[in-house]
Amino acid sequence: MNYNRKKCWGAVVIVFIAAVLTAGYAIGDYFVDYALKRGSDADPLAPPAACVNILDKSREMPEEPAVPTEEWSMTMPDGRNVVAVSYRTVQTGHRWVILAHGYGRDHRYVRDYAEVYLKQGYHVLSPDLCAAGESDGQYITMGVKESEEIAKWAAKVKESDDDAEIVLHGISMGAATVMLAAGRYEMPGLAAVIEDCSYTSAYDMFTNQLDVIFGLPEFPIMTCVDIVSGIKTGVKVSDAAPIKAVPGIKVPIMFIHGTADKLVPPSMMDKLYNACPAPKSKFIVEGAGHGDAMTVAGKEYWEAVFSFLDDCLGALSISR
């Protein structure tokens, strides 16, 4: 009798555990697809559903700079084909900037940044990151696979121009991407990094938004998301953690943030800044929301950026 009772309880425990695991996977699966999976029934290249709640709907797509362009492409180790647009300034020189766009965007949304760099005599490479624009991929990885791409794009820039001095400039997820790239990969020619409103980690940023959008707690949902993201995308959300990469950055880095950023609180920039041992600079824009520092500060933004870069690389003389 006791044996049968124990056997029955054992079966109940197994069923309970199976139900919990199934429910946990279902929860993680829903939120991973909601936040990271691109494509919809109407548009296979549409950004993730979460973008509706996160992205600035008033942001217009900037016009393409009126300079010669060239499409670059390469195949990543996982077989994905990724593409970038190269904008070549009419000036001669060896200064390059690789621009990294934000979450749910593609290279077209940083054309206004490219325009300014081109006028300053920089060549520009603007990639479509993983699962964005014309680059392959079903899931955004919040900077992990994207940072590997940036490192490989930097290598291609050096192949194209052996004397290249390379600046990485990223906005939002792109800022996380360039810090992960600079902190984890060797990039010959890398001269400086500019990060504009990055999170300390995607895990912490999503935890904040889980509360803001859904009113839900971190546990157990984010634990489920982290596990399922590893299964579905090959990397965990918690792997996208610039706070762990900045100690490895060796080149000068500029940190930019707006005081009115509700998506990524300014305190995250402070943590990143304090964790970085490299030569560094800070530019705070009063009243700027997430990704709006350049728009709000305007001329002051670019004066700060190029003053920083001139300190790193020397003043660039432009002949017209």
PDB file of C-alpha atoms in Angstrom, residues 103-262:
ATOM      1  CA  TYR A 103      16.857  48.216 -31.807  1.00  0.00           C
ATOM      2  CA  GLY A 104      14.196  47.601 -34.442  1.00  0.00           C
ATOM      3  CA  ARG A 105      15.870  49.975 -36.913  1.00  0.00           C
ATOM      4  CA  ASP A 106      18.267  49.546 -39.835  1.00  0.00           C
ATOM      5  CA  HIS A 107      21.085  51.542 -41.431  1.00  0.00           C
ATOM      6  CA  ARG A 108      18.684  54.033 -43.009  1.00  0.00           C
ATOM      7  CA  TYR A 109      17.842  55.514 -39.613  1.00  0.00           C
ATOM      8  CA  VAL A 110      21.404  56.725 -39.017  1.00  0.00           C
ATOM      9  CA  ARG A 111      21.806  58.482 -42.366  1.00  0.00           C
ATOM     10  CA  ASP A 112      21.702  61.846 -40.571  1.00  0.00           C
ATOM     11  CA  TYR A 113      24.694  60.789 -38.462  1.00  0.00           C
ATOM     12  CA  ALA A 114      26.457  59.615 -41.633  1.00  0.00           C
ATOM     13  CA  GLU A 115      25.805  62.995 -43.273  1.00  0.00           C
ATOM     14  CA  VAL A 116      27.637  64.889 -40.543  1.00  0.00           C
ATOM     15  CA  TYR A 117      30.611  62.517 -40.491  1.00  0.00           C
ATOM     16  CA  LEU A 118      30.937  62.783 -44.270  1.00  0.00           C
ATOM     17  CA  LYS A 119      31.038  66.582 -44.064  1.00  0.00           C
ATOM     18  CA  GLN A 120      33.847  66.219 -41.536  1.00  0.00           C
ATOM     19  CA  GLY A 121      35.912  64.143 -43.962  1.00  0.00           C
ATOM     20  CA  TYR A 122      35.153  60.655 -42.601  1.00  0.00           C
ATOM     21  CA  HIS A 123      34.269  57.667 -44.739  1.00  0.00           C
ATOM     22  CA  VAL A 124      31.219  55.882 -43.351  1.00  0.00           C
ATOM     23  CA  LEU A 125      30.251  52.226 -43.175  1.00  0.00           C
ATOM     24  CA  SER A 126      26.653  51.700 -42.064  1.00  0.00           C
ATOM     25  CA  PRO A 127      25.632  48.053 -41.568  1.00  0.00           C
ATOM     26  CA  ASP A 128      22.239  46.438 -41.252  1.00  0.00           C
ATOM     27  CA  LEU A 129      22.820  44.478 -38.061  1.00  0.00           C
ATOM     28  CA  CYS A 130      21.584  40.949 -37.340  1.00  0.00           C
ATOM     29  CA  ALA A 131      17.900  40.475 -38.268  1.00  0.00           C
ATOM     30  CA  ALA A 132      17.600  44.060 -39.496  1.00  0.00           C
ATOM     31  CA  GLY A 133      17.119  45.553 -42.944  1.00  0.00           C
ATOM     32  CA  GLU A 134      18.617  43.388 -45.666  1.00  0.00           C
ATOM     33  CA  SER A 135      20.813  41.343 -43.328  1.00  0.00           C
ATOM     34  CA  ASP A 136      19.810  37.767 -42.553  1.00  0.00           C
ATOM     35  CA  GLY A 137      18.572  36.588 -39.203  1.00  0.00           C
ATOM     36  CA  GLN A 138      15.260  35.927 -37.522  1.00  0.00           C
ATOM     37  CA  TYR A 139      16.138  37.097 -34.029  1.00  0.00           C
ATOM     38  CA  ILE A 140      17.800  40.269 -32.771  1.00  0.00           C
ATOM     39  CA  THR A 141      20.374  39.421 -30.095  1.00  0.00           C
ATOM     40  CA  MET A 142      20.664  42.869 -28.479  1.00  0.00           C
ATOM     41  CA  GLY A 143      24.340  43.286 -29.315  1.00  0.00           C
ATOM     42  CA  VAL A 144      25.855  39.813 -29.081  1.00  0.00           C
ATOM     43  CA  LYS A 145      25.881  38.579 -32.683  1.00  0.00           C
ATOM     44  CA  GLU A 146      25.763  42.206 -33.773  1.00  0.00           C
ATOM     45  CA  SER A 147      29.084  42.952 -32.059  1.00  0.00           C
ATOM     46  CA  GLU A 148      30.780  40.090 -33.889  1.00  0.00           C
ATOM     47  CA  GLU A 149      29.508  41.612 -37.112  1.00  0.00           C
ATOM     48  CA  ILE A 150      30.947  45.022 -36.194  1.00  0.00           C
ATOM     49  CA  ALA A 151      34.345  43.442 -35.529  1.00  0.00           C
ATOM     50  CA  LYS A 152      34.273  41.737 -38.911  1.00  0.00           C
ATOM     51  CA  TRP A 153      33.152  44.938 -40.646  1.00  0.00           C
ATOM     52  CA  ALA A 154      36.119  46.694 -39.063  1.00  0.00           C
ATOM     53  CA  ALA A 155      38.379  44.010 -40.516  1.00  0.00           C
ATOM     54  CA  LYS A 156      36.869  44.612 -43.950  1.00  0.00           C
ATOM     55  CA  VAL A 157      37.485  48.341 -43.603  1.00  0.00           C
ATOM     56  CA  LYS A 158      41.159  47.573 -42.917  1.00  0.00           C
ATOM     57  CA  GLU A 159      41.226  45.315 -45.981  1.00  0.00           C
ATOM     58  CA  SER A 160      39.862  48.197 -48.023  1.00  0.00           C
ATOM     59  CA  ASP A 161      42.139  50.813 -46.467  1.00  0.00           C
ATOM     60  CA  ASP A 162      45.255  49.534 -44.722  1.00  0.00           C
ATOM     61  CA  ASP A 163      45.794  52.941 -43.055  1.00  0.00           C
ATOM     62  CA  ALA A 164      42.236  53.220 -41.758  1.00  0.00           C
ATOM     63  CA  GLU A 165      41.624  54.844 -38.371  1.00  0.00           C
ATOM     64  CA  ILE A 166      38.274  53.471 -37.254  1.00  0.00           C
ATOM     65  CA  VAL A 167      35.691  55.031 -34.968  1.00  0.00           C
ATOM     66  CA  LEU A 168      32.678  53.037 -33.746  1.00  0.00           C
ATOM     67  CA  HIS A 169      29.557  55.110 -33.075  1.00  0.00           C
ATOM     68  CA  GLY A 170      26.385  53.406 -31.868  1.00  0.00           C
ATOM     69  CA  ILE A 171      22.968  54.550 -30.696  1.00  0.00           C
ATOM     70  CA  SER A 172      20.868  52.614 -28.158  1.00  0.00           C
ATOM     71  CA  MET A 173      21.280  48.895 -28.960  1.00  0.00           C
ATOM     72  CA  GLY A 174      23.948  50.022 -31.410  1.00  0.00           C
ATOM     73  CA  ALA A 175      25.797  51.652 -28.523  1.00  0.00           C
ATOM     74  CA  ALA A 176      25.681  48.377 -26.599  1.00  0.00           C
ATOM     75  CA  THR A 177      26.898  46.642 -29.742  1.00  0.00           C
ATOM     76  CA  VAL A 178      29.972  48.836 -30.233  1.00  0.00           C
ATOM     77  CA  MET A 179      30.983  48.485 -26.579  1.00  0.00           C
ATOM     78  CA  LEU A 180      30.637  44.712 -26.756  1.00  0.00           C
ATOM     79  CA  ALA A 181      32.694  44.729 -29.952  1.00  0.00           C
ATOM     80  CA  ALA A 182      35.440  46.967 -28.557  1.00  0.00           C
ATOM     81  CA  GLY A 183      35.593  45.092 -25.278  1.00  0.00           C
ATOM     82  CA  ARG A 184      35.615  41.558 -26.653  1.00  0.00           C
ATOM     83  CA  TYR A 185      37.322  41.598 -30.058  1.00  0.00           C
ATOM     84  CA  GLU A 186      40.697  42.614 -31.393  1.00  0.00           C
ATOM     85  CA  MET A 187      40.162  45.276 -34.053  1.00  0.00           C
ATOM     86  CA  PRO A 188      43.306  46.598 -35.733  1.00  0.00           C
ATOM     87  CA  GLY A 189      42.837  50.257 -36.576  1.00  0.00           C
ATOM     88  CA  LEU A 190      40.232  50.915 -33.892  1.00  0.00           C
ATOM     89  CA  ALA A 191      40.854  54.430 -32.577  1.00  0.00           C
ATOM     90  CA  ALA A 192      37.800  55.449 -30.532  1.00  0.00           C
ATOM     91  CA  VAL A 193      34.269  54.500 -29.489  1.00  0.00           C
ATOM     92  CA  ILE A 194      31.194  56.676 -29.067  1.00  0.00           C
ATOM     93  CA  GLU A 195      28.254  55.147 -27.228  1.00  0.00           C
ATOM     94  CA  ASP A 196      24.973  57.025 -27.159  1.00  0.00           C
ATOM     95  CA  CYS A 197      22.373  55.819 -24.576  1.00  0.00           C
ATOM     96  CA  SER A 198      23.331  52.181 -24.123  1.00  0.00           C
ATOM     97  CA  TYR A 199      21.925  49.917 -21.441  1.00  0.00           C
ATOM     98  CA  THR A 200      24.155  48.198 -18.899  1.00  0.00           C
ATOM     99  CA  SER A 201      22.555  44.911 -19.940  1.00  0.00           C
ATOM    100  CA  ALA A 202      19.607  43.931 -22.112  1.00  0.00           C
ATOM    101  CA  TYR A 203      18.367  41.774 -19.229  1.00  0.00           C
ATOM    102  CA  ASP A 204      18.085  44.779 -16.917  1.00  0.00           C
ATOM    103  CA  MET A 205      16.552  46.978 -19.610  1.00  0.00           C
ATOM    104  CA  PHE A 206      13.902  44.373 -20.467  1.00  0.00           C
ATOM    105  CA  THR A 207      13.211  43.850 -16.760  1.00  0.00           C
ATOM    106  CA  ASN A 208      12.408  47.565 -16.478  1.00  0.00           C
ATOM    107  CA  GLN A 209      10.142  47.460 -19.516  1.00  0.00           C
ATOM    108  CA  LEU A 210       8.392  44.317 -18.291  1.00  0.00           C
ATOM    109  CA  ASP A 211       7.228  46.337 -15.322  1.00  0.00           C
ATOM    110  CA  VAL A 212       6.415  49.496 -17.324  1.00  0.00           C
ATOM    111  CA  ILE A 213       4.491  47.837 -20.172  1.00  0.00           C
ATOM    112  CA  PHE A 214       2.982  44.775 -18.498  1.00  0.00           C
ATOM    113  CA  GLY A 215       3.246  45.503 -14.779  1.00  0.00           C
ATOM    114  CA  LEU A 216       4.955  42.131 -14.321  1.00  0.00           C
ATOM    115  CA  PRO A 217       7.824  41.163 -11.983  1.00  0.00           C
ATOM    116  CA  GLU A 218      11.282  40.025 -13.033  1.00  0.00           C
ATOM    117  CA  PHE A 219      10.889  36.524 -11.575  1.00  0.00           C
ATOM    118  CA  PRO A 220      10.026  34.086 -12.995  1.00  0.00           C
ATOM    119  CA  ILE A 221       9.432  35.732 -16.368  1.00  0.00           C
ATOM    120  CA  MET A 222      12.935  37.025 -17.125  1.00  0.00           C
ATOM    121  CA  THR A 223      14.453  33.735 -15.999  1.00  0.00           C
ATOM    122  CA  CYS A 224      12.243  31.974 -18.551  1.00  0.00           C
ATOM    123  CA  VAL A 225      13.094  34.558 -21.220  1.00  0.00           C
ATOM    124  CA  ASP A 226      16.813  34.135 -20.592  1.00  0.00           C
ATOM    125  CA  ILE A 227      16.682  30.347 -20.905  1.00  0.00           C
ATOM    126  CA  VAL A 228      14.409  30.319 -23.969  1.00  0.00           C
ATOM    127  CA  SER A 229      16.383  33.048 -25.733  1.00  0.00           C
ATOM    128  CA  GLY A 230      19.454  30.828 -25.455  1.00  0.00           C
ATOM    129  CA  ILE A 231      17.542  27.949 -26.992  1.00  0.00           C
ATOM    130  CA  LYS A 232      15.927  29.933 -29.819  1.00  0.00           C
ATOM    131  CA  THR A 233      18.612  32.469 -30.763  1.00  0.00           C
ATOM    132  CA  GLY A 234      21.838  30.782 -29.675  1.00  0.00           C
ATOM    133  CA  VAL A 235      22.621  33.468 -27.087  1.00  0.00           C
ATOM    134  CA  LYS A 236      20.933  34.498 -23.861  1.00  0.00           C
ATOM    135  CA  VAL A 237      19.507  37.956 -23.285  1.00  0.00           C
ATOM    136  CA  SER A 238      21.842  38.171 -20.287  1.00  0.00           C
ATOM    137  CA  ASP A 239      24.824  37.730 -22.641  1.00  0.00           C
ATOM    138  CA  ALA A 240      24.107  41.203 -24.036  1.00  0.00           C
ATOM    139  CA  ALA A 241      25.803  42.936 -21.125  1.00  0.00           C
ATOM    140  CA  PRO A 242      28.084  45.862 -22.021  1.00  0.00           C
ATOM    141  CA  ILE A 243      28.749  46.353 -18.306  1.00  0.00           C
ATOM    142  CA  LYS A 244      30.822  43.159 -18.481  1.00  0.00           C
ATOM    143  CA  ALA A 245      32.627  44.244 -21.675  1.00  0.00           C
ATOM    144  CA  VAL A 246      33.668  47.826 -20.889  1.00  0.00           C
ATOM    145  CA  PRO A 247      36.545  46.767 -18.611  1.00  0.00           C
ATOM    146  CA  GLY A 248      38.151  45.288 -21.731  1.00  0.00           C
ATOM    147  CA  ILE A 249      37.939  48.456 -23.836  1.00  0.00           C
ATOM    148  CA  LYS A 250      41.396  49.915 -24.425  1.00  0.00           C
ATOM    149  CA  VAL A 251      40.679  52.852 -26.763  1.00  0.00           C
ATOM    150  CA  PRO A 252      39.162  56.197 -25.700  1.00  0.00           C
ATOM    151  CA  ILE A 253      35.386  56.122 -25.333  1.00  0.00           C
ATOM    152  CA  MET A 254      32.736  58.842 -25.113  1.00  0.00           C
ATOM    153  CA  PHE A 255      29.525  58.244 -23.153  1.00  0.00           C
ATOM    154  CA  ILE A 256      26.410  60.190 -24.195  1.00  0.00           C
ATOM    155  CA  HIS A 257      23.004  60.184 -22.502  1.00  0.00           C
ATOM    156  CA  GLY A 258      19.856  62.269 -22.140  1.00  0.00           C
ATOM    157  CA  THR A 259      18.520  63.191 -18.716  1.00  0.00           C
ATOM    158  CA  ALA A 260      14.915  62.439 -19.785  1.00  0.00           C
ATOM    159  CA  ASP A 261      15.606  58.919 -21.052  1.00  0.00           C
ATOM    160  CA  LYS A 262      12.795  56.724 -19.730  1.00  0.00           C
TER     161      LYS A 262
END
